[in-house]
mmCIF file of C-alpha atoms in Angstrom:
data_model
loop_
_atom_site.group_PDB
_atom_site.id
_atom_site.type_symbol
_atom_site.label_atom_id
_atom_site.label_comp_id
_atom_site.label_asym_id
_atom_site.label_seq_id
_atom_site.Cartn_x
_atom_site.Cartn_y
_atom_site.Cartn_z
ATOM 1 C CA MET I 1 97.772 81.961 155.264
ATOM 2 C CA LYS I 2 98.128 85.112 153.176
ATOM 3 C CA GLU I 3 95.525 85.842 150.513
ATOM 4 C CA LEU I 4 96.028 87.710 147.288
ATOM 5 C CA ASP I 5 94.430 91.163 147.300
ATOM 6 C CA ARG I 6 94.054 92.267 143.687
ATOM 7 C CA GLU I 7 93.130 95.834 144.618
ATOM 8 C CA ALA I 8 96.221 96.175 146.815
ATOM 9 C CA PHE I 9 98.340 94.688 144.044
ATOM 10 C CA GLY I 10 96.899 97.141 141.516
ATOM 11 C CA ALA I 11 97.351 100.179 143.751
ATOM 12 C CA PHE I 12 100.949 99.167 144.559
ATOM 13 C CA LEU I 13 101.734 98.605 140.889
ATOM 14 C CA ALA I 14 100.273 102.007 139.979
ATOM 15 C CA SER I 15 102.348 103.727 142.674
ATOM 16 C CA LEU I 16 105.529 101.977 141.511
ATOM 17 C CA ARG I 17 104.811 103.018 137.940
ATOM 18 C CA ARG I 18 104.219 106.633 138.916
ATOM 19 C CA GLU I 19 107.448 106.653 140.957
ATOM 20 C CA ARG I 20 109.298 105.835 137.749
ATOM 21 C CA GLY I 21 107.352 108.475 135.839
ATOM 22 C CA TRP I 22 106.024 105.934 133.351
ATOM 23 C CA THR I 23 102.671 105.934 131.656
ATOM 24 C CA GLN I 24 100.653 102.732 131.416
ATOM 25 C CA LYS I 25 101.589 102.564 127.751
ATOM 26 C CA GLU I 26 105.319 102.848 128.508
ATOM 27 C CA LEU I 27 105.108 100.057 131.094
ATOM 28 C CA ALA I 28 103.099 97.922 128.685
ATOM 29 C CA GLN I 29 105.722 98.344 125.972
ATOM 30 C CA GLN I 30 108.460 97.067 128.273
ATOM 31 C CA LEU I 31 106.446 93.939 129.058
ATOM 32 C CA TYR I 32 105.135 93.491 125.479
ATOM 33 C CA VAL I 33 101.517 93.654 126.611
ATOM 34 C CA THR I 34 98.761 96.155 125.936
ATOM 35 C CA ASP I 35 98.186 99.301 127.995
ATOM 36 C CA LYS I 36 94.639 97.994 128.420
ATOM 37 C CA ALA I 37 96.078 94.986 130.285
ATOM 38 C CA VAL I 38 98.119 97.267 132.563
ATOM 39 C CA SER I 39 95.005 99.340 133.240
ATOM 40 C CA LYS I 40 93.103 96.210 134.299
ATOM 41 C CA TRP I 41 95.945 95.168 136.620
ATOM 42 C CA GLU I 42 96.012 98.555 138.317
ATOM 43 C CA ARG I 43 92.242 98.585 138.777
ATOM 44 C CA GLY I 44 92.309 95.122 140.322
ATOM 45 C CA LEU I 45 90.235 93.620 137.518
ATOM 46 C CA SER I 46 92.829 91.036 136.504
ATOM 47 C CA MET I 47 96.309 89.784 137.305
ATOM 48 C CA PRO I 48 99.390 89.480 135.075
ATOM 49 C CA ASP I 49 100.349 86.131 133.671
ATOM 50 C CA PRO I 50 102.610 84.388 136.217
ATOM 51 C CA ALA I 51 105.441 84.475 133.668
ATOM 52 C CA LEU I 52 105.354 88.298 133.896
ATOM 53 C CA LEU I 53 105.667 88.531 137.678
ATOM 54 C CA LEU I 54 109.459 88.260 137.815
ATOM 55 C CA PRO I 55 110.109 90.733 134.930
ATOM 56 C CA LEU I 56 107.583 93.098 136.522
ATOM 57 C CA ALA I 57 109.258 92.866 139.938
ATOM 58 C CA GLU I 58 112.710 93.396 138.408
ATOM 59 C CA LEU I 59 111.534 96.505 136.555
ATOM 60 C CA PHE I 60 110.573 98.152 139.855
ATOM 61 C CA GLY I 61 113.306 96.695 142.058
ATOM 62 C CA VAL I 62 110.971 94.792 144.360
ATOM 63 C CA SER I 63 110.501 91.118 145.101
ATOM 64 C CA VAL I 64 107.694 89.018 143.646
ATOM 65 C CA THR I 65 106.379 88.572 147.195
ATOM 66 C CA GLU I 66 106.204 92.345 147.713
ATOM 67 C CA LEU I 67 104.462 92.696 144.380
ATOM 68 C CA LEU I 68 101.847 90.079 145.290
ATOM 69 C CA GLN I 69 101.416 91.506 148.795
ATOM 70 C CA GLY I 70 100.902 94.978 147.379
ATOM 71 C CA ARG I 71 103.442 96.694 149.666
ATOM 72 C CA ARG I 72 107.110 96.977 150.474
ATOM 73 C CA MET I 73 108.239 94.575 153.181
ATOM 74 C CA GLU I 74 111.002 94.661 155.748
ATOM 75 C CA ALA I 75 113.491 91.810 155.838
ATOM 76 C CA GLN I 76 112.005 90.443 159.053
ATOM 77 C CA GLU I 77 108.597 90.254 157.400
ATOM 78 C CA ALA I 78 109.650 87.534 154.969
ATOM 79 C CA LEU I 79 106.724 85.202 154.402
ATOM 80 C CA PRO I 80 106.943 81.484 155.039
ATOM 81 C CA HIS I 81 107.489 79.418 151.922
ATOM 82 C CA ARG I 82 103.978 77.953 152.082
ATOM 83 C CA ASP I 83 102.414 81.445 152.064
ATOM 84 C CA VAL I 84 104.485 82.549 149.060
ATOM 85 C CA GLU I 85 103.489 79.356 147.256
ATOM 86 C CA ALA I 86 99.823 80.029 148.072
ATOM 87 C CA LEU I 87 100.037 83.526 146.585
ATOM 88 C CA VAL I 88 101.610 82.203 143.401
ATOM 89 C CA GLN I 89 99.001 79.458 143.151
ATOM 90 C CA GLU I 90 96.233 82.025 143.479
ATOM 91 C CA THR I 91 97.826 84.074 140.723
ATOM 92 C CA LEU I 92 97.897 80.967 138.545
ATOM 93 C CA GLN I 93 94.207 80.415 139.274
ATOM 94 C CA LEU I 94 93.345 84.000 138.308
ATOM 95 C CA SER I 95 95.303 83.641 135.050
ATOM 96 C CA SER I 96 93.421 80.431 134.384
ATOM 97 C CA GLU I 97 90.142 82.296 134.925
ATOM 98 C CA GLU I 98 91.194 84.881 132.337
ATOM 99 C CA ARG I 99 91.980 82.122 129.849
ATOM 100 C CA ARG I 100 88.565 80.599 130.489
ATOM 101 C CA ALA I 101 86.954 83.999 129.934
ATOM 102 C CA ARG I 102 88.770 84.206 126.595
ATOM 103 C CA GLN I 103 87.482 80.745 125.684
ATOM 104 C CA VAL I 104 83.939 81.837 126.577
ATOM 105 C CA ARG I 105 84.266 84.838 124.244
ATOM 106 C CA ARG I 106 85.514 82.601 121.446
ATOM 107 C CA ARG I 107 82.603 80.200 121.928
ATOM 108 C CA GLU I 108 80.215 83.163 121.785
ATOM 109 C CA TRP I 109 81.647 84.271 118.440
ATOM 110 C CA ARG I 110 81.373 80.714 117.148
ATOM 111 C CA ARG I 111 77.714 80.742 118.120
ATOM 112 C CA ARG I 112 77.198 84.061 116.355
ATOM 113 C CA TYR I 113 78.899 82.744 113.235
ATOM 114 C CA GLY I 114 76.640 79.689 113.237
ATOM 115 C CA LEU I 115 73.607 81.963 113.604
ATOM 116 C CA CYS I 116 74.859 84.057 110.690
ATOM 117 C CA LEU I 117 75.113 80.933 108.492
ATOM 118 C CA ALA I 118 71.547 79.963 109.400
ATOM 119 C CA LEU I 119 70.201 83.448 108.651
ATOM 120 C CA VAL I 120 71.971 83.648 105.296
ATOM 121 C CA GLY I 121 70.626 80.228 104.342
ATOM 122 C CA ALA I 122 67.092 81.293 105.293
ATOM 123 C CA GLU I 123 67.433 84.520 103.291
ATOM 124 C CA PHE I 124 68.573 82.685 100.164
ATOM 125 C CA ALA I 125 65.644 80.305 100.511
ATOM 126 C CA ALA I 126 63.229 83.228 100.915
ATOM 127 C CA LEU I 127 64.603 84.949 97.796
ATOM 128 C CA TRP I 128 64.066 81.773 95.807
ATOM 129 C CA VAL I 129 60.682 80.720 97.238
ATOM 130 C CA LEU I 130 58.900 83.994 98.070
ATOM 131 C CA LEU I 131 60.258 86.341 95.405
ATOM 132 C CA ARG I 132 60.653 83.633 92.743
ATOM 133 C CA ILE I 133 64.183 84.792 91.937
ATOM 134 C CA PRO I 134 66.020 82.037 90.015
ATOM 135 C CA GLY I 135 68.679 80.304 92.044
ATOM 136 C CA GLU I 136 71.315 80.908 89.365
ATOM 137 C CA GLU I 137 70.650 84.648 89.469
ATOM 138 C CA ILE I 138 70.850 84.730 93.260
ATOM 139 C CA LEU I 139 74.158 82.895 93.267
ATOM 140 C CA TYR I 140 75.542 85.045 90.468
ATOM 141 C CA CYS I 141 74.718 88.312 92.222
ATOM 142 C CA LEU I 142 75.339 87.309 95.814
ATOM 143 C CA GLY I 143 77.446 84.158 95.780
ATOM 144 C CA LEU I 144 80.885 85.748 95.549
ATOM 145 C CA LEU I 145 80.069 88.453 98.102
ATOM 146 C CA GLU I 146 78.512 86.040 100.575
ATOM 147 C CA GLY I 147 81.332 83.555 100.075
ATOM 148 C CA MET I 148 83.968 86.167 100.912
ATOM 149 C CA CYS I 149 82.045 87.468 103.922
ATOM 150 C CA LEU I 150 81.499 84.005 105.333
ATOM 151 C CA LEU I 151 85.029 82.835 104.524
ATOM 152 C CA PHE I 152 86.821 85.780 106.124
ATOM 153 C CA GLY I 153 84.185 86.170 108.826
ATOM 154 C CA GLY I 154 84.652 82.490 109.652
ATOM 155 C CA TYR I 155 88.404 82.962 109.959
ATOM 156 C CA PHE I 156 88.099 85.953 112.277
ATOM 157 C CA CYS I 157 85.408 84.280 114.411
ATOM 158 C CA LEU I 158 86.822 80.760 114.526
ATOM 159 C CA GLY I 159 90.534 80.847 113.840
ATOM 160 C CA ALA I 160 92.100 84.275 114.374
ATOM 161 C CA LYS I 161 94.450 84.636 117.337
ATOM 162 C CA GLU I 162 93.278 86.837 120.208
ATOM 163 C CA THR I 163 96.803 88.176 120.778
ATOM 164 C CA LEU I 164 99.729 88.798 118.448
ATOM 165 C CA PRO I 165 103.302 87.533 118.924
ATOM 166 C CA PRO I 166 105.592 89.884 120.929
ATOM 167 C CA TYR I 167 107.521 91.102 117.882
ATOM 168 C CA TYR I 168 104.396 92.964 116.725
ATOM 169 C CA ASP I 169 104.878 95.245 119.750
ATOM 170 C CA GLN I 170 108.640 95.537 119.252
ATOM 171 C CA TYR I 171 108.693 96.554 115.590
ATOM 172 C CA PRO I 172 106.386 98.426 113.185
ATOM 173 C CA VAL I 173 104.694 95.520 111.400
ATOM 174 C CA HIS I 174 102.255 96.320 108.602
ATOM 175 C CA ILE I 175 101.445 92.709 107.678
ATOM 176 C CA TYR I 176 99.251 90.383 109.705
ATOM 177 C CA SER I 177 100.223 86.806 108.927
ATOM 178 C CA ASP I 178 98.724 83.599 110.287
ATOM 179 C CA GLY I 179 99.417 80.480 108.252
ATOM 180 C CA VAL I 180 98.006 80.920 104.763
ATOM 181 C CA PHE I 181 96.067 84.024 105.808
ATOM 182 C CA ARG I 182 97.876 87.307 105.176
ATOM 183 C CA MET I 183 96.655 90.876 105.426
ATOM 184 C CA ASN I 184 98.983 93.619 104.150
ATOM 185 C CA PHE I 185 98.044 97.110 105.290
ATOM 186 C CA PRO I 186 100.825 99.653 104.501
ATOM 187 C CA GLY I 187 99.067 102.505 106.304
ATOM 188 C CA LEU I 188 98.543 100.593 109.546
ATOM 189 C CA THR I 189 100.844 99.106 112.190
ATOM 190 C CA PHE I 190 99.461 96.005 113.907
ATOM 191 C CA ASN I 191 100.151 95.500 117.623
ATOM 192 C CA ASN I 192 98.487 94.139 120.732
ATOM 193 C CA ARG I 193 97.024 97.532 121.601
ATOM 194 C CA ASN I 194 94.870 97.836 118.490
ATOM 195 C CA TRP I 195 94.481 94.184 117.495
ATOM 196 C CA PRO I 196 91.519 93.364 119.827
ATOM 197 C CA HIS I 197 89.613 96.334 118.385
ATOM 198 C CA ILE I 198 90.516 95.426 114.790
ATOM 199 C CA LEU I 199 89.504 91.824 115.395
ATOM 200 C CA ARG I 200 86.109 92.820 116.786
ATOM 201 C CA LEU I 201 85.522 95.233 113.892
ATOM 202 C CA CYS I 202 86.282 92.541 111.302
ATOM 203 C CA ARG I 203 83.969 90.055 112.989
ATOM 204 C CA VAL I 204 81.038 92.452 113.337
ATOM 205 C CA TRP I 205 81.447 94.062 109.912
ATOM 206 C CA LEU I 206 81.712 90.845 107.892
ATOM 207 C CA LEU I 207 78.901 88.986 109.667
ATOM 208 C CA ALA I 208 76.588 91.999 109.492
ATOM 209 C CA LEU I 209 77.318 92.465 105.791
ATOM 210 C CA ALA I 210 76.638 88.779 105.103
ATOM 211 C CA VAL I 211 73.188 89.101 106.715
ATOM 212 C CA VAL I 212 72.215 92.544 105.402
ATOM 213 C CA TRP I 213 73.233 92.141 101.752
ATOM 214 C CA PRO I 214 70.623 89.476 100.787
ATOM 215 C CA LEU I 215 67.930 91.580 102.491
ATOM 216 C CA LEU I 216 68.974 94.615 100.466
ATOM 217 C CA TYR I 217 69.055 92.581 97.269
ATOM 218 C CA GLY I 218 65.611 91.110 97.941
ATOM 219 C CA GLY I 219 64.139 94.516 98.741
ATOM 220 C CA ILE I 220 65.416 96.071 95.520
ATOM 221 C CA CYS I 221 64.249 93.048 93.501
ATOM 222 C CA ALA I 222 60.758 93.456 94.944
ATOM 223 C CA LEU I 223 60.533 97.241 94.526
ATOM 224 C CA PHE I 224 62.726 97.943 91.503
ATOM 225 C CA PRO I 225 62.972 94.821 89.308
ATOM 226 C CA ALA I 226 64.694 96.692 86.476
ATOM 227 C CA ALA I 227 67.500 97.912 88.740
ATOM 228 C CA ALA I 228 67.904 94.476 90.288
ATOM 229 C CA ALA I 229 68.466 92.982 86.833
ATOM 230 C CA GLN I 230 71.814 94.788 86.517
ATOM 231 C CA GLU I 231 73.855 91.808 87.680
ATOM 232 C CA SER I 232 77.275 93.267 86.901
ATOM 233 C CA ALA I 233 76.450 96.358 88.975
ATOM 234 C CA TRP I 234 75.507 94.127 91.903
ATOM 235 C CA ILE I 235 78.782 92.249 91.690
ATOM 236 C CA PHE I 236 80.767 95.493 91.631
ATOM 237 C CA ALA I 237 78.757 96.941 94.530
ATOM 238 C CA GLY I 238 79.176 93.721 96.495
ATOM 239 C CA MET I 239 82.944 93.699 96.066
ATOM 240 C CA ALA I 240 83.102 97.351 97.111
ATOM 241 C CA ALA I 241 81.047 96.521 100.206
ATOM 242 C CA VAL I 242 83.368 93.655 101.168
ATOM 243 C CA PHE I 243 86.486 95.789 101.026
ATOM 244 C CA SER I 244 84.825 98.848 102.560
ATOM 245 C CA PHE I 245 85.736 97.637 106.047
ATOM 246 C CA PHE I 246 89.384 98.531 105.401
ATOM 247 C CA LEU I 247 88.583 102.215 105.984
ATOM 248 C CA PRO I 248 87.079 101.760 109.477
ATOM 249 C CA MET I 249 89.880 99.252 110.195
ATOM 250 C CA LEU I 250 92.418 101.962 109.430
ATOM 251 C CA ALA I 251 90.587 104.417 111.686
ATOM 252 C CA VAL I 252 90.302 101.932 114.575
ATOM 253 C CA GLY I 253 93.881 100.728 114.172
ATOM 254 C CA LYS I 254 95.301 104.246 114.293
ATOM 255 C CA ARG I 255 93.090 105.278 117.180
ATOM 256 C CA TYR I 256 94.296 102.474 119.445
ATOM 257 C CA ALA I 257 97.879 102.161 118.132
#
């Protein structure tokens, strides 16, 4: 029985792509995937989704069997049906492994979000118990900021899609929309090449800000009580900090577009 050789598949795919004079990005655009995905295929690190095998074979004028075998085949070399089925089944298994890896990453971000909630709760308790800062003052200065960080951070960690619909790669889309959540960014085009990097940035930035801001507030309250009493200034600074991640988002989005 034939076995699937991912390295042979990747090398064959790379040679077919170079024969056509395409870059990884150009091939990715035709399949509505990311160039990062194509790079992983060619390095033998992962396999395409089974639904992409036929379009991929048609692009290069080879059969799916040749693609999975990683070489051109003569007519007399046609594989028995059971061997072709085994290759396809192995591809399905590899795709399933990739989906499981994605689920593992999502569970890890859920764990990190839960840890962030616990740390923020402990920090608020420390501000109230150790520094004797009134609870109303803490909530007034930090409540809105922390609420926004945890709300949006929770969405990106728990609910945001890992991949965007195909039309994001077909057209210049400046609005990310998912149910009631919308993010309009006129200077940035969202697609599946930059979305994983944008998603990671949003997760890290918002969770880090949620944890760091109470520490900064407590430190200034302890060292400079007069400055800490300027509640309106804290609210303004907090709002500026929340929206500050749009600048690095723009930089990351344009870098990987």
